Short mmCIF file of C-alpha atoms in Angstrom, two decimals:
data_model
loop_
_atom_site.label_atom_id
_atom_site.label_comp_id
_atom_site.label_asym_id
_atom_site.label_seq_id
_atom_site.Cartn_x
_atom_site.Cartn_y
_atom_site.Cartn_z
CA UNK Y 715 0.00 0.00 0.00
CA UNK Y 716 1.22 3.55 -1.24
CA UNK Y 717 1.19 6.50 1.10
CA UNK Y 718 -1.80 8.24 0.20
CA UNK Y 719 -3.36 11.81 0.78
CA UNK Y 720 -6.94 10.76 -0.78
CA UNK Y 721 -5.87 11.89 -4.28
CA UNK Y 722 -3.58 14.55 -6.27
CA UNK Y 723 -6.20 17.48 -4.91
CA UNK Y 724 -5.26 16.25 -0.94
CA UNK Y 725 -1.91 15.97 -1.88
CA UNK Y 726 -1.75 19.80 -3.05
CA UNK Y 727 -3.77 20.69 0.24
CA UNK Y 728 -0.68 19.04 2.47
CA UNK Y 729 1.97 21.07 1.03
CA UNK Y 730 -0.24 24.05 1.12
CA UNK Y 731 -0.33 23.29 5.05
CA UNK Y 732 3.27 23.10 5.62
CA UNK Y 733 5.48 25.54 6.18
CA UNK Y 734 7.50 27.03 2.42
CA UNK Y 735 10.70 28.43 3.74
CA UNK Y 736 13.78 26.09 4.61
CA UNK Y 737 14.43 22.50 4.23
CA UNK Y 738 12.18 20.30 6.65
CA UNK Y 739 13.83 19.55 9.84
CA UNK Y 740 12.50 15.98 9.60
CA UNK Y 741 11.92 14.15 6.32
CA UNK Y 742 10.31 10.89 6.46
CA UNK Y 743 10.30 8.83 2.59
CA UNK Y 744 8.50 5.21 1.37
CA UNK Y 745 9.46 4.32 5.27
CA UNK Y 746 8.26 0.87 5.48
CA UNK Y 747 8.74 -1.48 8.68
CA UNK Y 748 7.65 -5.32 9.07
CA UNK Y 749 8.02 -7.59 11.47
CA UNK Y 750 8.54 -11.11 11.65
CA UNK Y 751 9.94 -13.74 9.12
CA UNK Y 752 8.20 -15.67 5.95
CA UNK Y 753 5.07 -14.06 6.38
CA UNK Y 754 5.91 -10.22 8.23
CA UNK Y 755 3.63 -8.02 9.78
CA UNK Y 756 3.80 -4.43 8.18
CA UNK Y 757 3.46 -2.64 11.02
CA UNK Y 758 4.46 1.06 8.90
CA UNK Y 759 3.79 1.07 5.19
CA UNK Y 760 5.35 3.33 2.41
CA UNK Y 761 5.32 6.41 4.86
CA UNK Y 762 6.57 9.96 3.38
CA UNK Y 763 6.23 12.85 5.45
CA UNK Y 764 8.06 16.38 6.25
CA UNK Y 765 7.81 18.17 9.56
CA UNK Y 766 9.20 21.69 9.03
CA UNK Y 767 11.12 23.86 12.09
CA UNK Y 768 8.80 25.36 14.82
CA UNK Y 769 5.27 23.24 13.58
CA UNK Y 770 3.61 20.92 15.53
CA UNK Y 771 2.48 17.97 13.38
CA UNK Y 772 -0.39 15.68 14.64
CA UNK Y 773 -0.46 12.09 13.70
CA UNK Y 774 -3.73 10.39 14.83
CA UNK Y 775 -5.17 7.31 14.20
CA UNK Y 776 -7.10 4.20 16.62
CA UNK Y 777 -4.36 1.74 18.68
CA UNK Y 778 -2.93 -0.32 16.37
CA UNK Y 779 -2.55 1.83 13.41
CA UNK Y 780 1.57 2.19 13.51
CA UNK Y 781 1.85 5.40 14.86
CA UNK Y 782 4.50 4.32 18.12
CA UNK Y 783 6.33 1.89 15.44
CA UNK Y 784 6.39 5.09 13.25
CA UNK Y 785 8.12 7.23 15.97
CA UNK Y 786 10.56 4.75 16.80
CA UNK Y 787 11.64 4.66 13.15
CA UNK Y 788 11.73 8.55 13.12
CA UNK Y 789 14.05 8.73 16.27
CA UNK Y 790 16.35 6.04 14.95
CA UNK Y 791 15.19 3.51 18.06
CA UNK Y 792 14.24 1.06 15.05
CA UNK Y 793 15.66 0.46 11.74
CA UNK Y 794 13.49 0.81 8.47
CA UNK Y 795 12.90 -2.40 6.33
CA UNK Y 796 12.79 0.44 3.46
CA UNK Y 797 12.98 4.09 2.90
CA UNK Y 798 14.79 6.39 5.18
CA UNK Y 799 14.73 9.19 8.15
CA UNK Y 800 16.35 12.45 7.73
CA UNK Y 801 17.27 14.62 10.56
CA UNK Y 802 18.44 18.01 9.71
CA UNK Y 803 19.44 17.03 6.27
CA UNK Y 804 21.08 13.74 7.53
CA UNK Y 805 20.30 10.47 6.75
CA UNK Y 806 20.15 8.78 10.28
CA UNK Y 807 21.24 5.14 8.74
CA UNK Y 808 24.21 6.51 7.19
CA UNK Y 809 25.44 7.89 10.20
CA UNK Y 810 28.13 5.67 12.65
CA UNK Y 811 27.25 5.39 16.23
CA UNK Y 812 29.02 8.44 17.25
CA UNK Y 813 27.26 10.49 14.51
CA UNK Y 814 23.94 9.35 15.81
CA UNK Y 815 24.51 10.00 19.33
CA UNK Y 816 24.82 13.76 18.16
CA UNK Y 817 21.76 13.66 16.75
CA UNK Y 818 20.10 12.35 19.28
CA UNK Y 819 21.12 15.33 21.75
CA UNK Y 820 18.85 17.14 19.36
CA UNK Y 821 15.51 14.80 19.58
CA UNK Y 822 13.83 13.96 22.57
CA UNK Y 823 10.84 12.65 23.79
CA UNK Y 824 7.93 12.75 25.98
CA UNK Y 825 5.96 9.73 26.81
CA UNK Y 826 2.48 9.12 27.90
CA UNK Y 827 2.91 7.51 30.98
CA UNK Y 828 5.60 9.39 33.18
CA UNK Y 829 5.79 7.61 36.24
CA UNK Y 830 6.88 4.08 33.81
CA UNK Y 831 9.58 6.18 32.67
CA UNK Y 832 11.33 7.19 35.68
CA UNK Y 833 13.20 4.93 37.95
CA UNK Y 834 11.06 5.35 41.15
CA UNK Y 835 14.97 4.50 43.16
CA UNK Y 836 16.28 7.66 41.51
CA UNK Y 837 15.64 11.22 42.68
CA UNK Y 838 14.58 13.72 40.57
CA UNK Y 839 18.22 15.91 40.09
CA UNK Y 840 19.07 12.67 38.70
CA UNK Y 841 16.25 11.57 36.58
CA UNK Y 842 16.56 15.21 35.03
CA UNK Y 843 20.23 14.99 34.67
CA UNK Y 844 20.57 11.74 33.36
CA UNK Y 845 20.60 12.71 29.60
CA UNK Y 846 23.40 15.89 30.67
CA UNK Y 847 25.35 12.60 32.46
CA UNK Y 848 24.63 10.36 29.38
CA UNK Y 849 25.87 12.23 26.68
CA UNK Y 850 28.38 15.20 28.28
CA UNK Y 851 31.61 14.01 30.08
CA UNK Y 852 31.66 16.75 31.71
CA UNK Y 853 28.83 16.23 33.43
CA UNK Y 854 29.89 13.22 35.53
CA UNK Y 855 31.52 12.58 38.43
CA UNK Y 856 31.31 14.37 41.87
CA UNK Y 857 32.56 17.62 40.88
CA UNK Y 858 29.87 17.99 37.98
CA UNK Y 859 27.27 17.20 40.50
CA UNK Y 860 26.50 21.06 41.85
CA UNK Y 861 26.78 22.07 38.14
CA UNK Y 862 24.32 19.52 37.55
CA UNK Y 863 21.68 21.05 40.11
CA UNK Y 864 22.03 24.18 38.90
CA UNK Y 865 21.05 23.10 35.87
CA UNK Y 866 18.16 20.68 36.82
CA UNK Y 867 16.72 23.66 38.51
CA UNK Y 868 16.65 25.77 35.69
CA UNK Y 869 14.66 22.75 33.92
CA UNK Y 870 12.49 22.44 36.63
CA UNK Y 871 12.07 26.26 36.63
CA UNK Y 872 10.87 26.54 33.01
CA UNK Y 873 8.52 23.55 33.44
CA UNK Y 874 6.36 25.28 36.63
CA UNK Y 875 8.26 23.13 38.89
CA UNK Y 876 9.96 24.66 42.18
CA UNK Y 877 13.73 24.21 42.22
CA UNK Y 878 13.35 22.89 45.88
CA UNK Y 879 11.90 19.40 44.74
CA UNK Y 880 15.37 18.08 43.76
CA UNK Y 881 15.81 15.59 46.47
CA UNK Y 882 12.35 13.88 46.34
CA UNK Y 883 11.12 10.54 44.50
CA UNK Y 884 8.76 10.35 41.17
CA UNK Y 885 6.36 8.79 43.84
CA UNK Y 886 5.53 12.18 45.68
CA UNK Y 887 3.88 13.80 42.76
CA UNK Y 888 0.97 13.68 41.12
CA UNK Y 889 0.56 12.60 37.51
CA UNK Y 890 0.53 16.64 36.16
CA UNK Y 891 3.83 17.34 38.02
CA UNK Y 892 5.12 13.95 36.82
CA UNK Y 893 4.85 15.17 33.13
CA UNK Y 894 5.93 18.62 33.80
CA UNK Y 895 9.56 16.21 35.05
CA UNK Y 896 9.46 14.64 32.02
CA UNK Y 897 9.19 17.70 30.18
CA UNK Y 898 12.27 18.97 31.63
CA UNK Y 899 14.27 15.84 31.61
CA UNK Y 900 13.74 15.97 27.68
CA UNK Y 901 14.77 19.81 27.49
CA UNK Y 902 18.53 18.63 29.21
CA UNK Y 903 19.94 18.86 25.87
CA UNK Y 904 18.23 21.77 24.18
CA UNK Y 905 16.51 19.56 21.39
CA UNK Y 906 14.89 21.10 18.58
CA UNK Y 907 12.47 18.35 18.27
CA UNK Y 908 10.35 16.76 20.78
CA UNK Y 909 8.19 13.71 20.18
CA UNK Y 910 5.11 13.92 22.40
CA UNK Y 911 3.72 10.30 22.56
CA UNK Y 912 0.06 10.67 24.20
CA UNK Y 913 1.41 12.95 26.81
CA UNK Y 914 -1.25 14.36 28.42
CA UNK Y 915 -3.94 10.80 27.99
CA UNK Y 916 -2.94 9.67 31.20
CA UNK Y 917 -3.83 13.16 32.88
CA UNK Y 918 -6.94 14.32 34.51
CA UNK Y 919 -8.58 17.00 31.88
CA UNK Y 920 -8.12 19.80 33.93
CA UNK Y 921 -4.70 18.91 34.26
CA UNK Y 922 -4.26 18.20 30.67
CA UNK Y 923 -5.03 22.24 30.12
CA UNK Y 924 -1.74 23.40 32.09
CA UNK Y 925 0.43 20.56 30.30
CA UNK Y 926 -0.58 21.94 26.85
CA UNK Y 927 -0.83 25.34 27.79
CA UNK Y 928 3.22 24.68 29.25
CA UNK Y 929 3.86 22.99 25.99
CA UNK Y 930 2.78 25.79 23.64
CA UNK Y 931 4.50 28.16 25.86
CA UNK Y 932 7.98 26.53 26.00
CA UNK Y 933 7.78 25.77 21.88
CA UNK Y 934 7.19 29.56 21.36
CA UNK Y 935 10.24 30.57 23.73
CA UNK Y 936 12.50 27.69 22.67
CA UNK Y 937 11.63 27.62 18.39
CA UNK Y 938 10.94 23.74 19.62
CA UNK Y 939 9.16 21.76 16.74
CA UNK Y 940 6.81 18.82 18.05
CA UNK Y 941 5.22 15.43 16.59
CA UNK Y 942 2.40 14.85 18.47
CA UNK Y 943 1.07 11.34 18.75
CA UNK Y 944 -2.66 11.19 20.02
CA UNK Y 945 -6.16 9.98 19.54
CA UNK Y 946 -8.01 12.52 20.77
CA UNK Y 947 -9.20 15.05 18.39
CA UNK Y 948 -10.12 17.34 20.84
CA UNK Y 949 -6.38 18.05 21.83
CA UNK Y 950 -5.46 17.83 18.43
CA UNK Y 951 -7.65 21.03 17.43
CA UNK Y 952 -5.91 22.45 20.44
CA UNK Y 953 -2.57 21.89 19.26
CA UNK Y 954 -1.59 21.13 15.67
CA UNK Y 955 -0.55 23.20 12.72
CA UNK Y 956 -0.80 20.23 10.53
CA UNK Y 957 -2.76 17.07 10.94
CA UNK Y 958 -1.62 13.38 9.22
CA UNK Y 959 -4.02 10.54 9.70
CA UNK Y 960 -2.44 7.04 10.04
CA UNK Y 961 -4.86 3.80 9.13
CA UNK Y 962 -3.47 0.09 8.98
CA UNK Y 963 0.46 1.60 8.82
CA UNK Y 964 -0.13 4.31 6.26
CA UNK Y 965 -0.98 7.73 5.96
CA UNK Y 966 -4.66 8.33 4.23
CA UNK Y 967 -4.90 12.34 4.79
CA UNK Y 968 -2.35 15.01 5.38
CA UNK Y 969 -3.22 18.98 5.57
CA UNK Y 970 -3.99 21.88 7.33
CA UNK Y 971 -5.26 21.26 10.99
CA UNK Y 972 -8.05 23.22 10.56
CA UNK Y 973 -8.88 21.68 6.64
CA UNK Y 974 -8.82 18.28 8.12
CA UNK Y 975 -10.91 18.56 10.64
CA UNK Y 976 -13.28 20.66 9.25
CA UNK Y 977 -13.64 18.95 5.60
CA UNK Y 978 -11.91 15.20 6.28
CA UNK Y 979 -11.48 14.11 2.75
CA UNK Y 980 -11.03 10.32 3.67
CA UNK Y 981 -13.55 8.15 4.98
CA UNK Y 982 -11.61 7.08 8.00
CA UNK Y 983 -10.68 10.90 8.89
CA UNK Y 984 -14.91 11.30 8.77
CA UNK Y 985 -15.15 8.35 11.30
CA UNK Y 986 -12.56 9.46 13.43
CA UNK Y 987 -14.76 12.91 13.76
CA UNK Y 988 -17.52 10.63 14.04
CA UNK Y 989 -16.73 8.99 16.51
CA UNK Y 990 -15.74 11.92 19.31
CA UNK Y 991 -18.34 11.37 21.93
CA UNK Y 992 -20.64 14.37 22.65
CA UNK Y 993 -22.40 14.94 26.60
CA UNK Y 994 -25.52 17.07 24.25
CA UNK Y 995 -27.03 13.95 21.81
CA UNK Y 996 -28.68 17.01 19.84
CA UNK Y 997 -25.52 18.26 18.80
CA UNK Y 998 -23.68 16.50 15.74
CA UNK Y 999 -20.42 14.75 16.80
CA UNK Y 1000 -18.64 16.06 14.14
CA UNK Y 1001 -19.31 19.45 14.83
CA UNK Y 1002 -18.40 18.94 18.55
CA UNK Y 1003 -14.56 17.94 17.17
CA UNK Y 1004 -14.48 20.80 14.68
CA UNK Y 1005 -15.48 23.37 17.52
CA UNK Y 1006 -13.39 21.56 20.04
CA UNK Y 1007 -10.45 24.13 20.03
CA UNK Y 1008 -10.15 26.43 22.68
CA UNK Y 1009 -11.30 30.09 22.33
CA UNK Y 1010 -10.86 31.57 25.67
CA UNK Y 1011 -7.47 32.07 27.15
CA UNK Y 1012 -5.01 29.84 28.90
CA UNK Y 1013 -6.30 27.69 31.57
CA UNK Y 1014 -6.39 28.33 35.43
CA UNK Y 1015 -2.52 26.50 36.58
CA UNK Y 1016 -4.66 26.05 39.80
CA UNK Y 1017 -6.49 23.30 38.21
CA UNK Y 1018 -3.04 21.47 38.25
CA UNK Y 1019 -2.20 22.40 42.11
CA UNK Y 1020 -5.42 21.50 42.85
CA UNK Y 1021 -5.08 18.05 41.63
CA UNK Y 1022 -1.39 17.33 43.03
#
């Protein structure tokens, strides 16, 4: 199965959503991935994509559509069976070890759950640290270790986070703060592209608000460019610049946030809208996703204290 935007006129309607100037800072082409031996899986299927610097691309889709497999291949963590990622204008399967540990300074991630990716033995300096300790020498040993908290408290800083939790366990917070952690840990090595796998899923909605809110914030200051995994079209409207619909490993529809959601050009982009759940039964469910984004200003951060 090709990639496919509908047809030639849904084609013309993704480029018109992306950003003109500049190379992309991610370029995704005919990535294919399968799995297992005389009769494979395809798990990602003839995938070609660009994310340009400072966007924030969506890719949605039901469980089971590709999209984690599709990161993974996109952050080097898996190899392609075909096609290839470029980073930047590199091609990351060209590159030697070394060469990809560079890169990889410059894309992080965010996942949805936060507490499964912290060691609950560790302390937070040191869950925060860890990628400074991973990839910069001089960031280990005892002497590096005030440098270190000076430094994790300037993450925790710009995530809402008071320097003063540096000695406490992933346990003590609530699933908001846990993110906002996360968030930080992933800004260690000023990246200029953040994978956000289902961040804010696992978070109460009013605590979902100050996590996206923080995330639009720190992408304006920072010139950060995100991929934003989710199934929620809800937080999509919210969120994305440019929408791309995954189905069965490929991409059916790619375009302008607000063109997708508004006039879905593929049947399974309509059933995705049609399937948002609505509280009023009178009102169309399709209409609730199109007029799901926000109009009123950033939400109350005392929704997120409140919760913690």
């Amino acid at each position: 199965m090709s990639t496919d935007t509908t047809d030639a006129t849904d084609t013309a309607d993704a480029a018109a959503g992306a950003p003109a100037a500049g190379r992309p800072l991610l370029e995704l082409n005919g990535l294919r991935k399968e799995f297992g031996g005389r009769r494979p899986t395809v798990a990602v299927d003839d995938v070609s994509l660009d994310v340009h610097e400072g966007e924030t691309l969506a890719l949605v889709g039901e469980s089971g559509c590709g999209k984690t497999t599709l990161t993974r291949l996109l952050l080097g963590l898996l190899e392609p069976t075909a096609g290839s990622v470029r980073f930047d204008g590199q091609d990351l399967a060209a590159l030697t070890a070394s060469e990809l540990r560079g890169v990889r300074r410059r894309m992080q991630v965010v996942l949805q759950d936060p507490y499964s990716s912290m060691n609950p033995r560790m302390r937070i300096t040191d869950i925060v640290a860890e990628p400074l300790v991973t990839h910069d020498p001089e960031a280990r040993g005892r002497r590096a270790r005030a440098r270190n908290r000076e430094r994790v408290g300037e993450l925790l800083a710009a995530v809402g986070l008071d320097a003063g939790i540096q000695d406490r366990y992933p346990h003590e917070f609530s699933g908001g703060q846990r993110q906002r952690v996360s968030i930080a840990r992933a800004l260690a090595l000023h990246p200029r592209l953040l994978v956000l796998d289902e961040p804010t899923s696992a978070l109460d909605v009013s605590v979902q608000a100050t996590v996206l809110d923080l995330l639009a914030d720190l992408q304006q200051r920072l010139g950060l460019t995100y991929v934003f995994v989710s199934h929620s079209l809800a937080v999509v409207a919210q969120v994305a610049d440019r929408v791309a619909v995954m189905s069965r490993g490929s991409l059916v529809e790619v375009g302008d946030a607000t063109a997708v959601l508004r006039t879905p050009r593929h049947p399974y982009t309509r059933q995705l809208l049609d399937a948002v759940p609505v509280l009023d039964p009178r009102r169309g469910r399709r209409a609730a996703a199109r007029a799901s984004a926000p109009t009123a200003g950033p939400a109350d951060e005392a929704a997120d204290g409140a919760s913690r």
